[in-house]
Coordinates of N, CA and C in Angstrom, one line a residue:
X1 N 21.3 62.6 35.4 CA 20.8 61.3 35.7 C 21.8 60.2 35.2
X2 N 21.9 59.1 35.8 CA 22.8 58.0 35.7 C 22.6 57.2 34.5
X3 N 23.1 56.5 33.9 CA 22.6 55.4 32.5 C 21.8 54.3 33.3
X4 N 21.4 53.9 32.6 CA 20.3 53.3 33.4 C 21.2 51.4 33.1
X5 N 20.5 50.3 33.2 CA 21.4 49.4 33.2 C 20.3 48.1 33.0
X6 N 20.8 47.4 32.1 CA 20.0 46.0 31.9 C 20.4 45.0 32.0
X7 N 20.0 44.1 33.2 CA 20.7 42.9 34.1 C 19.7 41.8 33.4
X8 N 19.8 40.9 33.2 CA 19.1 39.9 33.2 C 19.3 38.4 34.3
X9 N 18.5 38.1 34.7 CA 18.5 37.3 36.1 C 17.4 35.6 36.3
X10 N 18.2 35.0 36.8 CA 16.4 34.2 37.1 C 16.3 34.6 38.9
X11 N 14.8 34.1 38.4 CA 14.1 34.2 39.8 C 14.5 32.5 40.6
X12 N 14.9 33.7 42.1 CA 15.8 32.2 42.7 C 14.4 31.9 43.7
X13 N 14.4 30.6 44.7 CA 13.9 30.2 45.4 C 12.8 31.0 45.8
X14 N 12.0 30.4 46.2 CA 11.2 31.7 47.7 C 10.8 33.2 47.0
X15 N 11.0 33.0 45.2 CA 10.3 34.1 44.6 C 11.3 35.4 44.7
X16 N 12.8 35.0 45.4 CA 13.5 36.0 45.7 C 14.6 36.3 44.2
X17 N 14.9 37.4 43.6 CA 15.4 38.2 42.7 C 16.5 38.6 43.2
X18 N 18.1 38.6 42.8 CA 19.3 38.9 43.1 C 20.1 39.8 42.2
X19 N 20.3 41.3 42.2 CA 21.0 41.8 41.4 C 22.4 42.4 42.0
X20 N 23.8 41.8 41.1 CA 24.7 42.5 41.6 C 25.2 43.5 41.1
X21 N 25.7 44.6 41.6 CA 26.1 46.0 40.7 C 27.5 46.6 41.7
X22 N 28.6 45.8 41.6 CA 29.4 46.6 42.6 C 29.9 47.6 41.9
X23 N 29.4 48.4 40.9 CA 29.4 49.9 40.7 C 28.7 51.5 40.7
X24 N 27.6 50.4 41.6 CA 26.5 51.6 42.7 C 27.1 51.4 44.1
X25 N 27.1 52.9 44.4 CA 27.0 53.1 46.1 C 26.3 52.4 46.9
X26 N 27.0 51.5 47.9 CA 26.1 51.4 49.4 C 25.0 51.8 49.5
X27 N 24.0 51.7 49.6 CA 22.9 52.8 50.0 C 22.2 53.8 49.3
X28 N 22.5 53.5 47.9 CA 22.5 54.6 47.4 C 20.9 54.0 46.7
X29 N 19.6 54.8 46.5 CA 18.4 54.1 46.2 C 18.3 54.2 44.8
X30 N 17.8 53.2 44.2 CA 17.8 52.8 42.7 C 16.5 52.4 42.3
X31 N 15.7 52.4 41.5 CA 14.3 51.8 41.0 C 14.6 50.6 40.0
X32 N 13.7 49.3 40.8 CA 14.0 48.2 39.8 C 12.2 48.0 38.9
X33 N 12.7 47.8 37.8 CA 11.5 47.2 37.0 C 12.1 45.7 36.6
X34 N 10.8 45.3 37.0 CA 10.8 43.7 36.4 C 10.1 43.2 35.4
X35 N 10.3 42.6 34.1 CA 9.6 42.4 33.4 C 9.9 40.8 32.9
X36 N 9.1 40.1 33.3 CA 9.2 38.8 33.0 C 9.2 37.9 31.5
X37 N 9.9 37.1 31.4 CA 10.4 36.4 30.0 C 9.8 35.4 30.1
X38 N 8.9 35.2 28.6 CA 8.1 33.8 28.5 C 8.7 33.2 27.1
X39 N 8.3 32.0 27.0 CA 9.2 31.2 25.5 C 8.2 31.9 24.6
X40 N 7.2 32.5 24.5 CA 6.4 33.2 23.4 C 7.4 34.4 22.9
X41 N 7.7 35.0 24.2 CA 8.0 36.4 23.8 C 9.9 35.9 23.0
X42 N 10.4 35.0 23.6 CA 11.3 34.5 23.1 C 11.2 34.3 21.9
X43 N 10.3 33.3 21.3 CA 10.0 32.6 20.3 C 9.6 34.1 19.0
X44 N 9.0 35.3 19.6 CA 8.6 36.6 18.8 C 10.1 37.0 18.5
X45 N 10.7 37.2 19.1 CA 12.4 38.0 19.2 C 12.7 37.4 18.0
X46 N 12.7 35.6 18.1 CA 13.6 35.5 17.1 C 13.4 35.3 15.8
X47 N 12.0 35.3 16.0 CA 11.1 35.4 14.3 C 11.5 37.0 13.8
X48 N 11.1 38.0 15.0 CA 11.5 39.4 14.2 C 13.7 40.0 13.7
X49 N 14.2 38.3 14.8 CA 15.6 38.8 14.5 C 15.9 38.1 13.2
X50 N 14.9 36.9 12.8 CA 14.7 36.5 11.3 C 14.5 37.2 10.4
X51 N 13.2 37.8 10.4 CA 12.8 38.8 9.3 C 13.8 40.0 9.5
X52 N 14.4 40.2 10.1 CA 15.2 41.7 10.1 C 16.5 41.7 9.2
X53 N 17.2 40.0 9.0 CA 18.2 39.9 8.7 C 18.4 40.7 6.7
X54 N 19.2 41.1 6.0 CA 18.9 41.7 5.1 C 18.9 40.5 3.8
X55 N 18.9 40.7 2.7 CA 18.9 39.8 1.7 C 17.6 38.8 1.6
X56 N 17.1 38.8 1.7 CA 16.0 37.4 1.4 C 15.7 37.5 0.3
X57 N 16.2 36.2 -0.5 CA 16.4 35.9 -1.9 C 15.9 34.9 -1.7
X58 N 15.0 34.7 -3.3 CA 14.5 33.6 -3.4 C 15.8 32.2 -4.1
X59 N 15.3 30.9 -4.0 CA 15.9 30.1 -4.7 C 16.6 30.1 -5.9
X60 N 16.2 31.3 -6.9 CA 16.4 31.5 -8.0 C 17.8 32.1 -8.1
X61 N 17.6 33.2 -7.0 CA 18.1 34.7 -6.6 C 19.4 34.0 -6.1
X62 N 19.4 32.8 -5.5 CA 20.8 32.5 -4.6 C 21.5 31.4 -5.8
X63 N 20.7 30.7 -6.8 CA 21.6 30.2 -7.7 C 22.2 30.7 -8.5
X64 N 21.7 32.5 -8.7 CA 22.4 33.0 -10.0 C 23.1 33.7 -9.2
X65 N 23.5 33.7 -8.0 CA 24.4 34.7 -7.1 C 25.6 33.5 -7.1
X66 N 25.4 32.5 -6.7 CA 26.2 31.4 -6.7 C 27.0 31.0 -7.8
X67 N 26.1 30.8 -8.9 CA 26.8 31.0 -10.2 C 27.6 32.3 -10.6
X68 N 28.0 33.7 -9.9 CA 28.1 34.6 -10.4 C 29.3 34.4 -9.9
X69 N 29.8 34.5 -8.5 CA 30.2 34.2 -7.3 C 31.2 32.6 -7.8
X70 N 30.8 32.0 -8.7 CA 32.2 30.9 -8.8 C 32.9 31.6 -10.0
X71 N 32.1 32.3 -11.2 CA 32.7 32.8 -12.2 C 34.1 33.2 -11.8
X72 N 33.3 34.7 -10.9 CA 34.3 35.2 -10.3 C 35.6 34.2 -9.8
X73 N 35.5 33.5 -9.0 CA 36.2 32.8 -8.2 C 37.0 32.0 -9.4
X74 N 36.3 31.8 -10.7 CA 37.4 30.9 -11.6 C 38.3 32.0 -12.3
X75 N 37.7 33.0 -12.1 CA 38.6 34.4 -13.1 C 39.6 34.9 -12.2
X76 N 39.7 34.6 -11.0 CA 40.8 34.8 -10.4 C 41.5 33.6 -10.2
X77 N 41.6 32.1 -10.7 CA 42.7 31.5 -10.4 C 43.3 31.1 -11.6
X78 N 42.9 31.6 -12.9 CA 43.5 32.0 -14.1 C 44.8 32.5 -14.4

């Protein structure tokens, strides 16, 4: 079985859908699924690509990192 392939597209005029792949055969029959994009499901992506990110430190957590992080930074121009 072939890898399968994710195009993303808008929907043109007259409800008509355009995908190009000049690296399928002429003729060759393929199955398309369509799955439509709303600003919700958008808006969910990028709340879960927020929470995914690593480190979430609190206020506390980033001033004693910061402070740690210049020490360093003055003990090397010594």
């Amino acid at each position: 079985m072939a890898a399968a392939r994710r195009i993303t597209t808008k929907v043109l005029p007259g409800g008509r859908v355009e995908v190009d792949t000049p690296d399928l055969a002429v003729g060759q029959s393929v199955d398309v699924l369509l799955i439509p994009h709303t600003s919700e499901d958008q808006r969910k992506s990028f709340f879960r690509f927020l929470s995914a990110l690593p480190n979430r430190r609190s206020a506390a957590e980033w001033e004693k990192f910061e402070t740690d992080f210049q020490a360093e930074r003055d003990a090397w121009n010594q």
